Short mmCIF file of C-alpha atoms in Angstrom, two decimals:
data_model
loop_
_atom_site.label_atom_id
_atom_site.label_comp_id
_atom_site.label_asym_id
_atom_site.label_seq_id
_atom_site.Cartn_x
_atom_site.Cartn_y
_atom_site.Cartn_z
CA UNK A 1 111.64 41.90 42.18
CA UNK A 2 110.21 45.39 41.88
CA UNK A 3 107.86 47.05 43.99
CA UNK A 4 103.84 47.02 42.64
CA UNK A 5 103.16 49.50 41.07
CA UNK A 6 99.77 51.74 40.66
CA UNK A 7 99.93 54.30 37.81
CA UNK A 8 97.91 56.88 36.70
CA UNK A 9 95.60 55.59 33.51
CA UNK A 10 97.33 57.72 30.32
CA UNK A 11 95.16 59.11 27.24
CA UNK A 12 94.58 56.49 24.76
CA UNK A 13 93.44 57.47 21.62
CA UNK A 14 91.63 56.69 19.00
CA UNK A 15 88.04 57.75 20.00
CA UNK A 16 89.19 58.35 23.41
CA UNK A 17 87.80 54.88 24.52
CA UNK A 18 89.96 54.51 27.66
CA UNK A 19 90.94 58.13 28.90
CA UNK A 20 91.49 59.50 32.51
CA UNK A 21 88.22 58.90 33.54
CA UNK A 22 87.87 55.27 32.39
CA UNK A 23 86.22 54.64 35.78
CA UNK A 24 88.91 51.75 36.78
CA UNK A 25 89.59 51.55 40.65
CA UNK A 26 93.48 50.87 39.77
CA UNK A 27 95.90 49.47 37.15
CA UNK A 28 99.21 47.42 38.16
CA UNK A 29 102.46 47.26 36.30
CA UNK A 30 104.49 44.26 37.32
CA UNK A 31 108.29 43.86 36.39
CA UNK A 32 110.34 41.24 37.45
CA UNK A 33 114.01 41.81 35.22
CA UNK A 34 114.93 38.17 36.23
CA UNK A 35 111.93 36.26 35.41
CA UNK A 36 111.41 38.89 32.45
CA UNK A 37 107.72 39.51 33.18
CA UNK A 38 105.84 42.16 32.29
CA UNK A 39 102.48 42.47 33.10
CA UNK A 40 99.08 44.59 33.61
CA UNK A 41 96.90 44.21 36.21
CA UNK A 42 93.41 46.42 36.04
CA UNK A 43 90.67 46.18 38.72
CA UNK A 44 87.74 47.80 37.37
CA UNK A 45 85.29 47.42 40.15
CA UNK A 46 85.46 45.56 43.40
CA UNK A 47 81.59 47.25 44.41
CA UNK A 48 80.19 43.43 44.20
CA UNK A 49 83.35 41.74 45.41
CA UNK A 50 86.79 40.75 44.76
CA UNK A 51 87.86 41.39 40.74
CA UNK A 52 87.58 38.45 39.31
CA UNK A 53 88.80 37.72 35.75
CA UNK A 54 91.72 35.80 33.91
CA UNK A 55 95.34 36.26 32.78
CA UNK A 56 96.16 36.81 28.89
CA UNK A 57 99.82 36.05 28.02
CA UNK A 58 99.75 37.71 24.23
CA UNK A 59 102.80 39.17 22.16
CA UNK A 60 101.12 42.53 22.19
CA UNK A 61 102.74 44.72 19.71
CA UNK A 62 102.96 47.14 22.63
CA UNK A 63 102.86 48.52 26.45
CA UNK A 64 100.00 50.27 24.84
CA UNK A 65 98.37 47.92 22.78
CA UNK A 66 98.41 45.40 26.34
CA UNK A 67 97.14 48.52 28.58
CA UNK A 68 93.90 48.93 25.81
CA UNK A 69 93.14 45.21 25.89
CA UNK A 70 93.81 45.24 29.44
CA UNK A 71 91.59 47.81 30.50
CA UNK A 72 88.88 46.70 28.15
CA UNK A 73 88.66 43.31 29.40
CA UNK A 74 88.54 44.25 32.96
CA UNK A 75 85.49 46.60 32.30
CA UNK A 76 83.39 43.53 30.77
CA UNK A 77 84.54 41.50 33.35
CA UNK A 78 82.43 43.81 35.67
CA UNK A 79 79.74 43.98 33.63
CA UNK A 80 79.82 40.18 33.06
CA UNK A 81 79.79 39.74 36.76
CA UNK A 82 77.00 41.91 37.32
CA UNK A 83 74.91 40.66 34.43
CA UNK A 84 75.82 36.84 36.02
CA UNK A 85 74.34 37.59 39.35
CA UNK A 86 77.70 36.67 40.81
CA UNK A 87 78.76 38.65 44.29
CA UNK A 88 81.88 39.42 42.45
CA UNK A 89 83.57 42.46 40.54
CA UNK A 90 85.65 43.05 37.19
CA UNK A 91 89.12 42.86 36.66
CA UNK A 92 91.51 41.59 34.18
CA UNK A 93 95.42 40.96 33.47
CA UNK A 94 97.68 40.49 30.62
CA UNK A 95 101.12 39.16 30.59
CA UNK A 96 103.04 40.48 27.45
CA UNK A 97 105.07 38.11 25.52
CA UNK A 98 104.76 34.98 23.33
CA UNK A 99 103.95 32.32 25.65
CA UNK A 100 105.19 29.28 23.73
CA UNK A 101 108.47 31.18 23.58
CA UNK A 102 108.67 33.07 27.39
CA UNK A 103 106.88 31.30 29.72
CA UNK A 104 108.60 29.79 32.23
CA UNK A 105 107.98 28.39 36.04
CA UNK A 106 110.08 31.59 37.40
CA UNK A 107 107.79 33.90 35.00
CA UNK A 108 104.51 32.49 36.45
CA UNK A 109 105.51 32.29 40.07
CA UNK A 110 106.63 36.23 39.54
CA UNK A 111 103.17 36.81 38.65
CA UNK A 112 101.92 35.16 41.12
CA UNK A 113 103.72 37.25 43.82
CA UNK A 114 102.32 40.15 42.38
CA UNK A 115 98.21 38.66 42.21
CA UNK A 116 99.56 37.78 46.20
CA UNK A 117 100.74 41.52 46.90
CA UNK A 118 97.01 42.77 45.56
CA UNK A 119 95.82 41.00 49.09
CA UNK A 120 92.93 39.57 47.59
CA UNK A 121 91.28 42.43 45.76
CA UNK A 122 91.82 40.62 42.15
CA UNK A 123 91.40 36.88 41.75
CA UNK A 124 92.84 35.37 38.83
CA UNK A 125 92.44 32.83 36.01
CA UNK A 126 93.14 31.37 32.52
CA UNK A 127 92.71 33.17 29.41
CA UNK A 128 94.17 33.26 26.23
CA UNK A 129 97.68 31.70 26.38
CA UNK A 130 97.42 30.83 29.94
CA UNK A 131 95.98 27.24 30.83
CA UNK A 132 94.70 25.63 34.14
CA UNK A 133 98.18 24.09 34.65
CA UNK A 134 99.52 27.40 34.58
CA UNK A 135 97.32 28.55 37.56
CA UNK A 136 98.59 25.68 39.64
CA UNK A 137 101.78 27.36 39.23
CA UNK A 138 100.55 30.98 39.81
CA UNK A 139 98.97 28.98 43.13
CA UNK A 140 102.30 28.20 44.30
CA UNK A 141 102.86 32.20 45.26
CA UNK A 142 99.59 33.17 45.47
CA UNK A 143 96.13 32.44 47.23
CA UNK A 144 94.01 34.21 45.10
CA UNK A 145 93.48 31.66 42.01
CA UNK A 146 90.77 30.08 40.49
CA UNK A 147 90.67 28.45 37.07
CA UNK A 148 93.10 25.03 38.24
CA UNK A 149 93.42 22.19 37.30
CA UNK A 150 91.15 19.47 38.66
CA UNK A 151 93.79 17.42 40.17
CA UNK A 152 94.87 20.18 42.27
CA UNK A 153 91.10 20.52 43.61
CA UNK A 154 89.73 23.22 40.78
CA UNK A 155 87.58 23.31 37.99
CA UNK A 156 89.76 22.39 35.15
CA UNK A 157 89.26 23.60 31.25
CA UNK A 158 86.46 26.70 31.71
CA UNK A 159 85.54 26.67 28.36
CA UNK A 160 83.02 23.58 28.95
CA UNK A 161 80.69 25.92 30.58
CA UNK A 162 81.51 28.63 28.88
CA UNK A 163 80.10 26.95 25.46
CA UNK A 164 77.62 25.75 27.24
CA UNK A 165 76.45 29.06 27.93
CA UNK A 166 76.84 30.51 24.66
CA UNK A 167 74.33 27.71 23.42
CA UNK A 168 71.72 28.64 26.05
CA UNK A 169 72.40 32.62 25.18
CA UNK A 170 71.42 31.34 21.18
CA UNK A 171 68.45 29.03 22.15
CA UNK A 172 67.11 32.82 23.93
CA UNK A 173 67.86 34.64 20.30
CA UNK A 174 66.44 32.40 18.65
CA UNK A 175 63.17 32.36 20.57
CA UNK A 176 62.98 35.95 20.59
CA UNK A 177 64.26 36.38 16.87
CA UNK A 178 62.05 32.94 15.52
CA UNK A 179 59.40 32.80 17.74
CA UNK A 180 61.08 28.98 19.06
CA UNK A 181 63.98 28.03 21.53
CA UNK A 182 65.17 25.82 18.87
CA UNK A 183 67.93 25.65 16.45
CA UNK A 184 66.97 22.58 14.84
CA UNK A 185 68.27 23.37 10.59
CA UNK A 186 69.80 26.40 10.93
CA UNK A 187 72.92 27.33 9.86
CA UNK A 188 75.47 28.51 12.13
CA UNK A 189 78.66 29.75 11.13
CA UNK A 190 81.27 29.41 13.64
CA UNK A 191 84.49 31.57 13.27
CA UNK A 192 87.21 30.24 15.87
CA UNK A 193 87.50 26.81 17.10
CA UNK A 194 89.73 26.90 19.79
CA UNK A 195 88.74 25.60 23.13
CA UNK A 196 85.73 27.17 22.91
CA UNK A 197 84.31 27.07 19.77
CA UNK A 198 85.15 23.72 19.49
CA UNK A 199 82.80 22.55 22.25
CA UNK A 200 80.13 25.14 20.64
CA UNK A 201 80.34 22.84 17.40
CA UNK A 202 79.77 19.65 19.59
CA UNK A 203 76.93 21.54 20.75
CA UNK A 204 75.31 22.42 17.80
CA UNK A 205 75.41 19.53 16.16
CA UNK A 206 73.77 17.97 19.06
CA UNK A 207 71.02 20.75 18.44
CA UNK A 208 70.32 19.87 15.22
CA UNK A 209 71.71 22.80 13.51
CA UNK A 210 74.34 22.79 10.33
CA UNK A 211 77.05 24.21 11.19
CA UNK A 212 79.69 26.13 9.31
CA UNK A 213 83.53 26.83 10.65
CA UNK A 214 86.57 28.60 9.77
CA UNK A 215 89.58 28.80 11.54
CA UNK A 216 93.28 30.08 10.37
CA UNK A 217 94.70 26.93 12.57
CA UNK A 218 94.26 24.40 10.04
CA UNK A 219 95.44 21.74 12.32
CA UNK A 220 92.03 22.75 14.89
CA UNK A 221 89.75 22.70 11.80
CA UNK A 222 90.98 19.27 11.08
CA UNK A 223 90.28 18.11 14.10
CA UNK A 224 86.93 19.84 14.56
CA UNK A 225 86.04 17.82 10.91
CA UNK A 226 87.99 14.31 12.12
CA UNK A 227 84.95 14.60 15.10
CA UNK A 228 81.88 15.82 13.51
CA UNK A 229 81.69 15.10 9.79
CA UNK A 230 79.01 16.75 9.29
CA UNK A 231 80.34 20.06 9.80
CA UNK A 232 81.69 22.24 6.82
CA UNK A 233 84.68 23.97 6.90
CA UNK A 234 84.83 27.22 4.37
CA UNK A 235 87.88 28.98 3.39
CA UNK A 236 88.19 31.95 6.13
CA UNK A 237 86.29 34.22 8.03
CA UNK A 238 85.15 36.44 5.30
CA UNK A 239 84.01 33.69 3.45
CA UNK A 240 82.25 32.30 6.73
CA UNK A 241 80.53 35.60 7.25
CA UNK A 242 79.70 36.19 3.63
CA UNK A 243 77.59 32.98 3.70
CA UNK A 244 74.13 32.27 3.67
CA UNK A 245 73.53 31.30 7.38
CA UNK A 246 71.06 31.91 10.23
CA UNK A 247 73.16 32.73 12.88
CA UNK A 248 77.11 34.00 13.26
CA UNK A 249 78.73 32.79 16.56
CA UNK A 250 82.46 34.98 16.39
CA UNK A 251 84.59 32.64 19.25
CA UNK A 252 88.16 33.83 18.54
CA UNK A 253 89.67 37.46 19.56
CA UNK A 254 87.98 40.63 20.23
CA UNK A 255 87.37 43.20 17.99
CA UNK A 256 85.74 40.99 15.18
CA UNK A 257 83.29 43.40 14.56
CA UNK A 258 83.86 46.52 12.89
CA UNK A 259 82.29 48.38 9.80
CA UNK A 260 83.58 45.93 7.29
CA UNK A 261 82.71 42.96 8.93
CA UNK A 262 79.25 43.59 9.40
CA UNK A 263 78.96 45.00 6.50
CA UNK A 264 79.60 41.26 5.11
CA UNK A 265 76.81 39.90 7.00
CA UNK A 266 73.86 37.63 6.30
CA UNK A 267 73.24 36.39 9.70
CA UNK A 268 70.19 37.45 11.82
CA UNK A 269 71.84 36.86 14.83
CA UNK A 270 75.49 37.04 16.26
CA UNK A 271 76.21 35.04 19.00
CA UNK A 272 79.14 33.94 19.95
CA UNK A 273 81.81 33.39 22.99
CA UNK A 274 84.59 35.69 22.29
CA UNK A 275 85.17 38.94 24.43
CA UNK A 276 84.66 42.70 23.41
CA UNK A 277 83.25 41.73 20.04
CA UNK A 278 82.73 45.14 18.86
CA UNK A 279 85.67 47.35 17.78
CA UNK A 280 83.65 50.31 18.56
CA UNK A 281 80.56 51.50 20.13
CA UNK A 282 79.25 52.61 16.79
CA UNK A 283 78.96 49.39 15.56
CA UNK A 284 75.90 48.45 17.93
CA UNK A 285 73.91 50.91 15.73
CA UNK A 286 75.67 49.48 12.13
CA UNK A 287 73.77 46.22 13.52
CA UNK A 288 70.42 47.42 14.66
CA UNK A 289 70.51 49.46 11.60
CA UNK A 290 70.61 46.10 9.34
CA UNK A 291 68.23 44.40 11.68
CA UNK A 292 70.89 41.57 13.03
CA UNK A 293 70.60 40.55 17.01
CA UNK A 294 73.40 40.85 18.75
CA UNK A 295 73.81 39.23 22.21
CA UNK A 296 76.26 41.21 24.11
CA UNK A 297 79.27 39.18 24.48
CA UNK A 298 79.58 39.16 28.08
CA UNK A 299 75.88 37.81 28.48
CA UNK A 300 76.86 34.93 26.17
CA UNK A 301 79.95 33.96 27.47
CA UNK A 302 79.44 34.25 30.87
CA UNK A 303 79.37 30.24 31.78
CA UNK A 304 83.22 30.40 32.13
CA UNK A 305 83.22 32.91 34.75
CA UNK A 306 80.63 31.21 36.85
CA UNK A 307 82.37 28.04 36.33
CA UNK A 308 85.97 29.68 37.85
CA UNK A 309 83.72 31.72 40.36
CA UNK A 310 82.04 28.58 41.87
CA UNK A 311 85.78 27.22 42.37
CA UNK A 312 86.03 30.02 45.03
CA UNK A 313 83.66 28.06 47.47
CA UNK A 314 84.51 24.39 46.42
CA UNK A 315 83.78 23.72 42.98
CA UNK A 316 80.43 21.26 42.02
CA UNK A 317 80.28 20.83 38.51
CA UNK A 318 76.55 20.45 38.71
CA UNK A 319 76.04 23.61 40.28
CA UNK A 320 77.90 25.66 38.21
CA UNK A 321 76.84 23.80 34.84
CA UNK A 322 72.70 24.68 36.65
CA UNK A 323 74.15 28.47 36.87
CA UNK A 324 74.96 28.80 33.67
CA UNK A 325 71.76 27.35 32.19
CA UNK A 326 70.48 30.74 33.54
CA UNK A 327 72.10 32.30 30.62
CA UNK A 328 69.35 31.58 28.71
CA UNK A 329 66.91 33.59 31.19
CA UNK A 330 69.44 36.57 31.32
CA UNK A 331 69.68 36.76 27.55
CA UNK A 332 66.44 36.60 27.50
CA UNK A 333 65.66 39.68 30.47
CA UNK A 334 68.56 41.83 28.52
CA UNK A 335 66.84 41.18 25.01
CA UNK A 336 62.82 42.40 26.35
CA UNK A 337 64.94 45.10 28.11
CA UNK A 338 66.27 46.22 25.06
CA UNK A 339 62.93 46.43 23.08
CA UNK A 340 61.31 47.85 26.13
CA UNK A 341 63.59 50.76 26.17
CA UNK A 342 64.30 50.96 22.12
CA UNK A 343 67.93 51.15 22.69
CA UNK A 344 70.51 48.31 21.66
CA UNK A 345 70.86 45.03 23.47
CA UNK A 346 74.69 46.03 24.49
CA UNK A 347 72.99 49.13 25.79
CA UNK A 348 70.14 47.14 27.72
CA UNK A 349 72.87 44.92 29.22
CA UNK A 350 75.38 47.78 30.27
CA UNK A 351 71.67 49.21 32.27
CA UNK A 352 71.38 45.91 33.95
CA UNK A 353 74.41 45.85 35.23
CA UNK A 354 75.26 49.08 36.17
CA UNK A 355 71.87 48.87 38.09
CA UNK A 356 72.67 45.84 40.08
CA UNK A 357 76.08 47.35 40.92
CA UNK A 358 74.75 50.25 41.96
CA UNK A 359 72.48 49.26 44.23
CA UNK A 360 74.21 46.37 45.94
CA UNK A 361 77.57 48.96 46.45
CA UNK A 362 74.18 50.89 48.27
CA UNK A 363 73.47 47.84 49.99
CA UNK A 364 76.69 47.19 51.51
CA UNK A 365 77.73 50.83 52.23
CA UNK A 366 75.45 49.91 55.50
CA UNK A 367 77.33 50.50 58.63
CA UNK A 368 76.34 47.26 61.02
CA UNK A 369 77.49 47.00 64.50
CA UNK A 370 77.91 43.96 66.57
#
């Protein structure tokens, strides 16, 4: 197996997102030839705690297509952290590759050397392509995994609480955008219903709302529509965002919204539980500028993380699930911060957080003795 390796963080272009001075603590390339992994490992900030966040197995086009992603998740997972009140930092990892065609027990158990060499300075998880039975696996090398199965003593699927969070983060919008925590008859377009967004659906219909999806997985659609009859499936996402609906709850991949989508817009809100929503930072303004609420993604989606983080200690489900309802209180603290300081709610939540990690890495640079 080769040795870990840290590298210097090259220019990435466009806009210069992710140059030199991204402000990550350290990026990992792992190689094992046999296994044939490949895989990035970015911490972004360990001034709360360990890094914390999950492993994406994606056929990136590539090395620098999986290094963006990579270092853009890890970032939010700080900030998500933060925002979460959690005693734990940001980091991220993607494994590159299709994972219904490479993934293998050797390939998993490489990577899990490599989370093991880190000595406990990332923790890792699922994400896309990776699944709680694939952490068990991970386990088997390393000591540092959250995110298993429950039979093997963790919290199983994370997207429960992560929809469940998302709901509470649109029950806040709503009360700030309509005056009422409620959702009761209004129309919520869905786009994505994977893991997530699936629950999100069971959710909302639960709420009362009418909900709209659209999914390129015909076969998930289908079974979304077997469930909840009630729910109406439209042709594809630019249909779905075209629509006449209250609310606009993106749950797939990142990067959803750019100048084109929004510009196809009728919601008031956006909402939803998939990470780094906008493409760019200039699209905060395209949305303030046509008077649609955004949540910040990382507020909204934040259940899943507290559900893997409460794994650390011995998961309770009824804990965690009580953690997440606080969602609706952070949304809530970010949105009045944002009118407060008439700047963007992405821009109020990047404050909070930087603020709490601030002053806790203040906090802890305290010098005790016995």
């Amino acid at each position: 197996m080769a040795d870990v390796i840290t590298a210097p963080l090259p220019q990435l272009d466009p806009d210069g997102v992710f140059a030199r001075r991204s402000g990550h603590e350290q990026v990992v390339y792992c190689q094992d030839e046999t296994s044939g992994l490949r895989a990035i490992i970015a911490v972004y900030s360990t001034a709360l705690g360990p890094a914390l966040g999950g492993t994406r197995f994606y056929p990136y086009r590539d090395e620098t297509a999986a290094l963006t992603d990579v270092l853009r998740l890890s970032r939010a997972m700080a900030y998500k952290s933060a925002v979460a009140g959690l005693d734990l930092g940001g980091g991220k990892a993607v494994i590159i590759g299709d994972p219904a065609r490479v993934k293998t027990e050797a390939l998993l158990r490489a990577y899990g050397r490599f989370v093991q060499a880190l000595g406990g300075r990332y923790v890792t998880a699922c994400d896309i392509g990776t699944t709680e039975r694939d952490m068990d696996v991970v386990a088997r090398e390393s000591r540092y995994v959250t995110g298993r199965s429950r039979e093997a003593g963790g919290a199983g699927d994370s997207s429960e609480l992560t929809a469940y969070g998302v709901l509470q983060a649109m029950l806040a919008a709503a009360e700030h955008t309509w005056g009422e925590a409620d959702l009761t008859g209004r129309r919520i377009g869905v786009e994505g219903v994977g893991k997530v967004g699936r629950r999100l659906v069971g959710h909302l219909v639960e709420a009362g709302a009418s909900v709209l999806v659209a999914d390129p997985d015909h076969a998930a659609v289908s079974a979304v529509l077997a469930r909840y009859p009630q729910v109406t499936a439209v042709a594809d996402e630019h249909a779905l965002r075209r629509a006449e609906i209250d609310l606009y709850a993106p749950c797939a991949l990142g990067g959803c919204l750019d100048e084109s989508t929004v510009s196809e817009l009728h919601a008031e809100i956006v909402c939803g539980g998939a990470n780094n929503q906008l493409a760019t930072e200039r699209v905060q303004k395209l949305l303030s500028d046509r008077r649609i609420l955004y949540v910040p993604d990382y507020v909204a989606n934040a259940g899943g993380l507290i559900q893997v983080a409460d794994e650390i200690g011995g998961f309770a489900f009824g804990r965690a699930k009580a953690r997440a309802a606080r969602i609706f209180d952070t949304t809530r603290a970010v949105l009045g911060r944002a009118v407060a300081d008439g700047i963007p709610p992405a821009a109020a939540a990047d404050r909070l957080a930087q603020q709490r990690m601030s002053e806790i890495a203040a906090v802890r640079s305290i010098h005790l003795t016995a």
